[in-house]
Amino acid sequence: MENRSSNQVVRWQGAVRIHVQMEQTSPVQHALRMLFRDFASVLGAGPELVDDPAQAEIIVRQAVDADACPPYPEAFAIRFTAAAETGESVLTIVARDDLGFVYGLLYLSEKNLGIQPFWFWADQTIGKREAVDVPCIDYDAPPSKVRFRGWFVNDEVCLIGWKEPYPPSREVWLPVFEALLRCGGNMVIPGTDLPKTGVHAELAAEMGLWLTHHHAEPLGAEMFLRAYTGRSASYKEAPELFERLWREAIEKQKDDKILWVLSFRGQGDKPFWENDPSFDTPEKRGAMISHVIQRQYDMIREKVADPVACVALYGEIAELYKEGHVKLPPDVIKIWADNGYGKMVSRRHGNLNLRIPALPAQGDGGRHGIYYHVTFHDLQASNHLTMFPGSADFLKQEVEAAFAAGATEYVLVNSGNIRMHIYTLDILRALWQHGEMDTAEHLRQFTSRYYAGHHVEIAELYRSYSEAAIPYGPNADDLAGDEFYHHPARRIVGHWLQGRSSEPDPGLIWAAPGAVTFAEQVRRFEVRCEAGAAEWSAWLGRCNELIDHLDEEDRSRVIDHLRLQGILHQSGAEGFFWLCRSFAAASEGLYPQAFVHASQAMWSYQRGLQALRESEHGKWERFYSADWLTNVQSTVDNMDTLRRFLRMQGDSPDFFLWYKEYLMPETEKYIYLENTHRNPLSDDELALRLQQFFGV
């Protein structure tokens, strides 16, 4: 819309006077709290609430029909008018609903005070100012490209372990929901399978967000096996028990802002027929899903007028729908999902990777949306502690293609633990607001908002991050995240030490298709990780060189948001490489060398663990303490177990033989006294000295 311009400027100094000419609902109160804090941070004093609008410098009021405020939901407008008594310009925020006011107040915070959407998560430096000059330019907020847009705060173990209380307290959730609102988001799934006693859903609603549900928890109902422990989780056998849970969930949420998710998957987020083999054809499976979804839909409509309902076309449900076996109510939003790696195709299930396109077909009417991952957990190659490994251009291409296919009603982004994903979350913010983006310009703006200097060099590190990622397959999205270095590595150790190395590990076929022996599977990982360690070493070298030229605050940000991620990749790739070399040496009976390589693997993985600890400074103390998913500590422990096992193969029972064979001076080997030479070296000391002896 056209903005009306003026050469006049309003100056804010000290305690700015604000008049709120409307009911202060809970979302408005939260937004005012944020704005007051931001004013205090920038001007040194919080605003003063005044009862008399004639005294106010900022007025917040409800739109009426005669106002020029845009007519769509969540809209707001900024207007400048002359005060009757002084003639000075007064800034007025006009909105039609709670989220309109929230976005309007946060717009002032970002536009005029410089508080960025991820200020908390990026440790943005907020400088003090004597005054803030505000140009008197009217503004109409444009509508977002996507009607419902938000985050699924999923696999949130860092948020769970960050502070002592469980489930996480308001202290943890407030900055999560604030960042989402500052990104223009309006809906959230606040966590994964958290206890219903937690504050997460209540606080999200308090702050004005729509609540929606995980596809494995339709209608937000309690899991069947929790409510009915010991019963068979079969809708066919006990429909009344399932429906009792759904009815309770509907009754509890009927007066709230809910995007009702209709779905039917098995307990534990898997196909329901895995526990009920009688559903042995696509027709039977589709008929049951269709029946259950229609029943859920009818039950909601009995209690809620004009509900907003969604169907998660995730995994097997999407495949059945595309084959014509699932029938849906006509007005539900159909939600399509990427494969966890950003590609809008069906996800990989173990070794099965059909890559069926996951977008509405031409002529598939109704409303559509997407569930999109910038972080994922799948026990294979996903990114959890590190940024999305694909490029910004890849993200742009996939999401814009989804919009072009008509999926503009809904975007739910798997946001993980927020802190390590702010760049990719900011890309999705730009896309759900505008529908398209220039990735180079976005990166230029991103670095200039969160870093004080060296913007070109920092931007280049963000841009080239994806170029260092390990390609483990033929597709553009087959790029390794941090879990690639840990879950497959621990599988290899387990398969090996369980005495099964004479046969391939079926759980590694996805990464080593066609490998007919376990040794060949291990060799595939070795080749990839050797190349990957070199790429990440080069990227880290550029990062470290830049860090030497940064001021203290930028240095801290680059270490936390770039260098940490590079270390997790480089140390992970290097550790995995040494594990593979250890197996190769042991296969040839070279147990001392295998012991050294297993120790080198452990030391490499320990560097990643140390980098996580170093990032837990200030308010981030304990942030990575609950790393239970990638679980770097578990990998370190696995490597330690492996090297102890290998030492048993040739240095047992006295743990002196390798010292005597390789390290003991020739002059001592045949005349030593046991009471002066039989104190065994520790694993670390022996490995270090053998490493020097073998020159590896």
PDB file of N, CA, C and O in Angstrom, residues 572-610:
ATOM      1  N   GLY A 572      33.450 -34.385  13.999  1.00  0.00           N
ATOM      2  CA  GLY A 572      32.636 -35.570  13.753  1.00  0.00           C
ATOM      3  C   GLY A 572      33.135 -36.359  12.563  1.00  0.00           C
ATOM      4  O   GLY A 572      33.254 -37.602  12.620  1.00  0.00           O
ATOM      5  N   ALA A 573      33.424 -35.660  11.461  1.00  0.00           N
ATOM      6  CA  ALA A 573      33.925 -36.350  10.267  1.00  0.00           C
ATOM      7  C   ALA A 573      35.278 -36.999  10.546  1.00  0.00           C
ATOM      8  O   ALA A 573      35.536 -38.142  10.139  1.00  0.00           O
ATOM      9  N   GLU A 574      36.138 -36.274  11.252  1.00  0.00           N
ATOM     10  CA  GLU A 574      37.461 -36.814  11.561  1.00  0.00           C
ATOM     11  C   GLU A 574      37.353 -38.014  12.505  1.00  0.00           C
ATOM     12  O   GLU A 574      38.020 -39.045  12.312  1.00  0.00           O
ATOM     13  N   GLY A 575      36.492 -37.908  13.523  1.00  0.00           N
ATOM     14  CA  GLY A 575      36.318 -39.031  14.439  1.00  0.00           C
ATOM     15  C   GLY A 575      35.800 -40.265  13.736  1.00  0.00           C
ATOM     16  O   GLY A 575      36.269 -41.389  13.978  1.00  0.00           O
ATOM     17  N   PHE A 576      34.836 -40.056  12.850  1.00  0.00           N
ATOM     18  CA  PHE A 576      34.266 -41.181  12.108  1.00  0.00           C
ATOM     19  C   PHE A 576      35.324 -41.799  11.194  1.00  0.00           C
ATOM     20  O   PHE A 576      35.415 -43.029  11.054  1.00  0.00           O
ATOM     21  N   PHE A 577      36.135 -40.965  10.576  1.00  0.00           N
ATOM     22  CA  PHE A 577      37.211 -41.453   9.714  1.00  0.00           C
ATOM     23  C   PHE A 577      38.163 -42.364  10.492  1.00  0.00           C
ATOM     24  O   PHE A 577      38.510 -43.468  10.050  1.00  0.00           O
ATOM     25  N   TRP A 578      38.580 -41.911  11.684  1.00  0.00           N
ATOM     26  CA  TRP A 578      39.515 -42.726  12.472  1.00  0.00           C
ATOM     27  C   TRP A 578      38.854 -44.016  12.945  1.00  0.00           C
ATOM     28  O   TRP A 578      39.514 -45.060  13.056  1.00  0.00           O
ATOM     29  N   LEU A 579      37.566 -43.982  13.243  1.00  0.00           N
ATOM     30  CA  LEU A 579      36.858 -45.219  13.588  1.00  0.00           C
ATOM     31  C   LEU A 579      36.953 -46.215  12.436  1.00  0.00           C
ATOM     32  O   LEU A 579      37.228 -47.414  12.646  1.00  0.00           O
ATOM     33  N   CYS A 580      36.706 -45.734  11.233  1.00  0.00           N
ATOM     34  CA  CYS A 580      36.763 -46.626  10.064  1.00  0.00           C
ATOM     35  C   CYS A 580      38.176 -47.183   9.864  1.00  0.00           C
ATOM     36  O   CYS A 580      38.361 -48.364   9.541  1.00  0.00           O
ATOM     37  N   ARG A 581      39.193 -46.336  10.084  1.00  0.00           N
ATOM     38  CA  ARG A 581      40.585 -46.808   9.973  1.00  0.00           C
ATOM     39  C   ARG A 581      40.892 -47.843  11.058  1.00  0.00           C
ATOM     40  O   ARG A 581      41.665 -48.782  10.842  1.00  0.00           O
ATOM     41  N   SER A 582      40.305 -47.653  12.229  1.00  0.00           N
ATOM     42  CA  SER A 582      40.505 -48.617  13.310  1.00  0.00           C
ATOM     43  C   SER A 582      39.970 -49.986  12.913  1.00  0.00           C
ATOM     44  O   SER A 582      40.625 -51.015  13.135  1.00  0.00           O
ATOM     45  N   PHE A 583      38.774 -50.001  12.309  1.00  0.00           N
ATOM     46  CA  PHE A 583      38.212 -51.280  11.879  1.00  0.00           C
ATOM     47  C   PHE A 583      39.098 -51.938  10.823  1.00  0.00           C
ATOM     48  O   PHE A 583      39.345 -53.153  10.864  1.00  0.00           O
ATOM     49  N   ALA A 584      39.586 -51.139   9.881  1.00  0.00           N
ATOM     50  CA  ALA A 584      40.436 -51.696   8.823  1.00  0.00           C
ATOM     51  C   ALA A 584      41.705 -52.306   9.412  1.00  0.00           C
ATOM     52  O   ALA A 584      42.136 -53.402   9.014  1.00  0.00           O
ATOM     53  N   ALA A 585      42.311 -51.606  10.382  1.00  0.00           N
ATOM     54  CA  ALA A 585      43.542 -52.127  10.996  1.00  0.00           C
ATOM     55  C   ALA A 585      43.260 -53.407  11.785  1.00  0.00           C
ATOM     56  O   ALA A 585      44.018 -54.388  11.704  1.00  0.00           O
ATOM     57  N   ALA A 586      42.175 -53.418  12.540  1.00  0.00           N
ATOM     58  CA  ALA A 586      41.828 -54.604  13.319  1.00  0.00           C
ATOM     59  C   ALA A 586      41.540 -55.791  12.409  1.00  0.00           C
ATOM     60  O   ALA A 586      41.856 -56.939  12.750  1.00  0.00           O
ATOM     61  N   SER A 587      40.943 -55.533  11.243  1.00  0.00           N
ATOM     62  CA  SER A 587      40.636 -56.613  10.303  1.00  0.00           C
ATOM     63  C   SER A 587      41.898 -57.283   9.799  1.00  0.00           C
ATOM     64  O   SER A 587      41.873 -58.450   9.388  1.00  0.00           O
ATOM     65  N   GLU A 588      43.014 -56.567   9.835  1.00  0.00           N
ATOM     66  CA  GLU A 588      44.301 -57.126   9.413  1.00  0.00           C
ATOM     67  C   GLU A 588      45.111 -57.642  10.599  1.00  0.00           C
ATOM     68  O   GLU A 588      46.282 -58.007  10.446  1.00  0.00           O
ATOM     69  N   GLY A 589      44.488 -57.649  11.788  1.00  0.00           N
ATOM     70  CA  GLY A 589      45.188 -58.127  12.979  1.00  0.00           C
ATOM     71  C   GLY A 589      46.141 -57.117  13.572  1.00  0.00           C
ATOM     72  O   GLY A 589      46.941 -57.460  14.459  1.00  0.00           O
ATOM     73  N   LEU A 590      46.105 -55.886  13.122  1.00  0.00           N
ATOM     74  CA  LEU A 590      46.998 -54.835  13.619  1.00  0.00           C
ATOM     75  C   LEU A 590      46.328 -54.136  14.804  1.00  0.00           C
ATOM     76  O   LEU A 590      45.906 -52.980  14.730  1.00  0.00           O
ATOM     77  N   TYR A 591      46.263 -54.849  15.927  1.00  0.00           N
ATOM     78  CA  TYR A 591      45.486 -54.328  17.047  1.00  0.00           C
ATOM     79  C   TYR A 591      46.121 -53.102  17.713  1.00  0.00           C
ATOM     80  O   TYR A 591      45.391 -52.203  18.148  1.00  0.00           O
ATOM     81  N   PRO A 592      47.430 -53.009  17.838  1.00  0.00           N
ATOM     82  CA  PRO A 592      47.972 -51.769  18.405  1.00  0.00           C
ATOM     83  C   PRO A 592      47.606 -50.542  17.564  1.00  0.00           C
ATOM     84  O   PRO A 592      47.244 -49.496  18.102  1.00  0.00           O
ATOM     85  N   GLN A 593      47.713 -50.670  16.236  1.00  0.00           N
ATOM     86  CA  GLN A 593      47.340 -49.553  15.371  1.00  0.00           C
ATOM     87  C   GLN A 593      45.838 -49.271  15.467  1.00  0.00           C
ATOM     88  O   GLN A 593      45.417 -48.107  15.495  1.00  0.00           O
ATOM     89  N   ALA A 594      45.032 -50.324  15.520  1.00  0.00           N
ATOM     90  CA  ALA A 594      43.589 -50.130  15.660  1.00  0.00           C
ATOM     91  C   ALA A 594      43.266 -49.420  16.971  1.00  0.00           C
ATOM     92  O   ALA A 594      42.374 -48.557  17.033  1.00  0.00           O
ATOM     93  N   PHE A 595      43.986 -49.778  18.047  1.00  0.00           N
ATOM     94  CA  PHE A 595      43.815 -49.117  19.341  1.00  0.00           C
ATOM     95  C   PHE A 595      44.134 -47.622  19.229  1.00  0.00           C
ATOM     96  O   PHE A 595      43.394 -46.774  19.754  1.00  0.00           O
ATOM     97  N   VAL A 596      45.203 -47.291  18.541  1.00  0.00           N
ATOM     98  CA  VAL A 596      45.563 -45.883  18.357  1.00  0.00           C
ATOM     99  C   VAL A 596      44.475 -45.156  17.568  1.00  0.00           C
ATOM    100  O   VAL A 596      44.046 -44.050  17.943  1.00  0.00           O
ATOM    101  N   HIS A 597      43.997 -45.757  16.493  1.00  0.00           N
ATOM    102  CA  HIS A 597      42.981 -45.098  15.674  1.00  0.00           C
ATOM    103  C   HIS A 597      41.676 -44.916  16.454  1.00  0.00           C
ATOM    104  O   HIS A 597      41.000 -43.885  16.320  1.00  0.00           O
ATOM    105  N   ALA A 598      41.307 -45.892  17.272  1.00  0.00           N
ATOM    106  CA  ALA A 598      40.102 -45.734  18.096  1.00  0.00           C
ATOM    107  C   ALA A 598      40.288 -44.594  19.091  1.00  0.00           C
ATOM    108  O   ALA A 598      39.348 -43.837  19.378  1.00  0.00           O
ATOM    109  N   SER A 599      41.508 -44.458  19.624  1.00  0.00           N
ATOM    110  CA  SER A 599      41.794 -43.337  20.525  1.00  0.00           C
ATOM    111  C   SER A 599      41.723 -42.012  19.778  1.00  0.00           C
ATOM    112  O   SER A 599      41.188 -41.013  20.295  1.00  0.00           O
ATOM    113  N   GLN A 600      42.269 -41.986  18.549  1.00  0.00           N
ATOM    114  CA  GLN A 600      42.175 -40.762  17.747  1.00  0.00           C
ATOM    115  C   GLN A 600      40.721 -40.407  17.466  1.00  0.00           C
ATOM    116  O   GLN A 600      40.348 -39.223  17.465  1.00  0.00           O
ATOM    117  N   ALA A 601      39.876 -41.420  17.221  1.00  0.00           N
ATOM    118  CA  ALA A 601      38.448 -41.162  17.024  1.00  0.00           C
ATOM    119  C   ALA A 601      37.846 -40.539  18.275  1.00  0.00           C
ATOM    120  O   ALA A 601      37.110 -39.553  18.206  1.00  0.00           O
ATOM    121  N   MET A 602      38.169 -41.096  19.441  1.00  0.00           N
ATOM    122  CA  MET A 602      37.623 -40.573  20.683  1.00  0.00           C
ATOM    123  C   MET A 602      38.082 -39.133  20.912  1.00  0.00           C
ATOM    124  O   MET A 602      37.286 -38.264  21.289  1.00  0.00           O
ATOM    125  N   TRP A 603      39.347 -38.855  20.690  1.00  0.00           N
ATOM    126  CA  TRP A 603      39.858 -37.497  20.896  1.00  0.00           C
ATOM    127  C   TRP A 603      39.189 -36.503  19.951  1.00  0.00           C
ATOM    128  O   TRP A 603      38.905 -35.368  20.334  1.00  0.00           O
ATOM    129  N   SER A 604      38.932 -36.927  18.728  1.00  0.00           N
ATOM    130  CA  SER A 604      38.255 -36.038  17.777  1.00  0.00           C
ATOM    131  C   SER A 604      36.847 -35.714  18.257  1.00  0.00           C
ATOM    132  O   SER A 604      36.436 -34.552  18.300  1.00  0.00           O
ATOM    133  N   TYR A 605      36.099 -36.735  18.628  1.00  0.00           N
ATOM    134  CA  TYR A 605      34.739 -36.505  19.114  1.00  0.00           C
ATOM    135  C   TYR A 605      34.746 -35.656  20.387  1.00  0.00           C
ATOM    136  O   TYR A 605      33.834 -34.845  20.610  1.00  0.00           O
ATOM    137  N   GLN A 606      35.766 -35.810  21.221  1.00  0.00           N
ATOM    138  CA  GLN A 606      35.853 -35.000  22.440  1.00  0.00           C
ATOM    139  C   GLN A 606      35.985 -33.514  22.118  1.00  0.00           C
ATOM    140  O   GLN A 606      35.514 -32.674  22.886  1.00  0.00           O
ATOM    141  N   ARG A 607      36.610 -33.190  20.978  1.00  0.00           N
ATOM    142  CA  ARG A 607      36.712 -31.778  20.593  1.00  0.00           C
ATOM    143  C   ARG A 607      35.334 -31.180  20.350  1.00  0.00           C
ATOM    144  O   ARG A 607      35.077 -30.022  20.690  1.00  0.00           O
ATOM    145  N   GLY A 608      34.441 -31.956  19.740  1.00  0.00           N
ATOM    146  CA  GLY A 608      33.075 -31.478  19.556  1.00  0.00           C
ATOM    147  C   GLY A 608      32.381 -31.268  20.881  1.00  0.00           C
ATOM    148  O   GLY A 608      31.671 -30.265  21.087  1.00  0.00           O
ATOM    149  N   LEU A 609      32.568 -32.194  21.807  1.00  0.00           N
ATOM    150  CA  LEU A 609      31.969 -32.069  23.134  1.00  0.00           C
ATOM    151  C   LEU A 609      32.502 -30.832  23.850  1.00  0.00           C
ATOM    152  O   LEU A 609      31.743 -30.081  24.486  1.00  0.00           O
ATOM    153  N   GLN A 610      33.804 -30.592  23.746  1.00  0.00           N
ATOM    154  CA  GLN A 610      34.397 -29.423  24.376  1.00  0.00           C
ATOM    155  C   GLN A 610      33.849 -28.130  23.769  1.00  0.00           C
ATOM    156  O   GLN A 610      33.600 -27.148  24.488  1.00  0.00           O
TER     157      GLN A 610
END
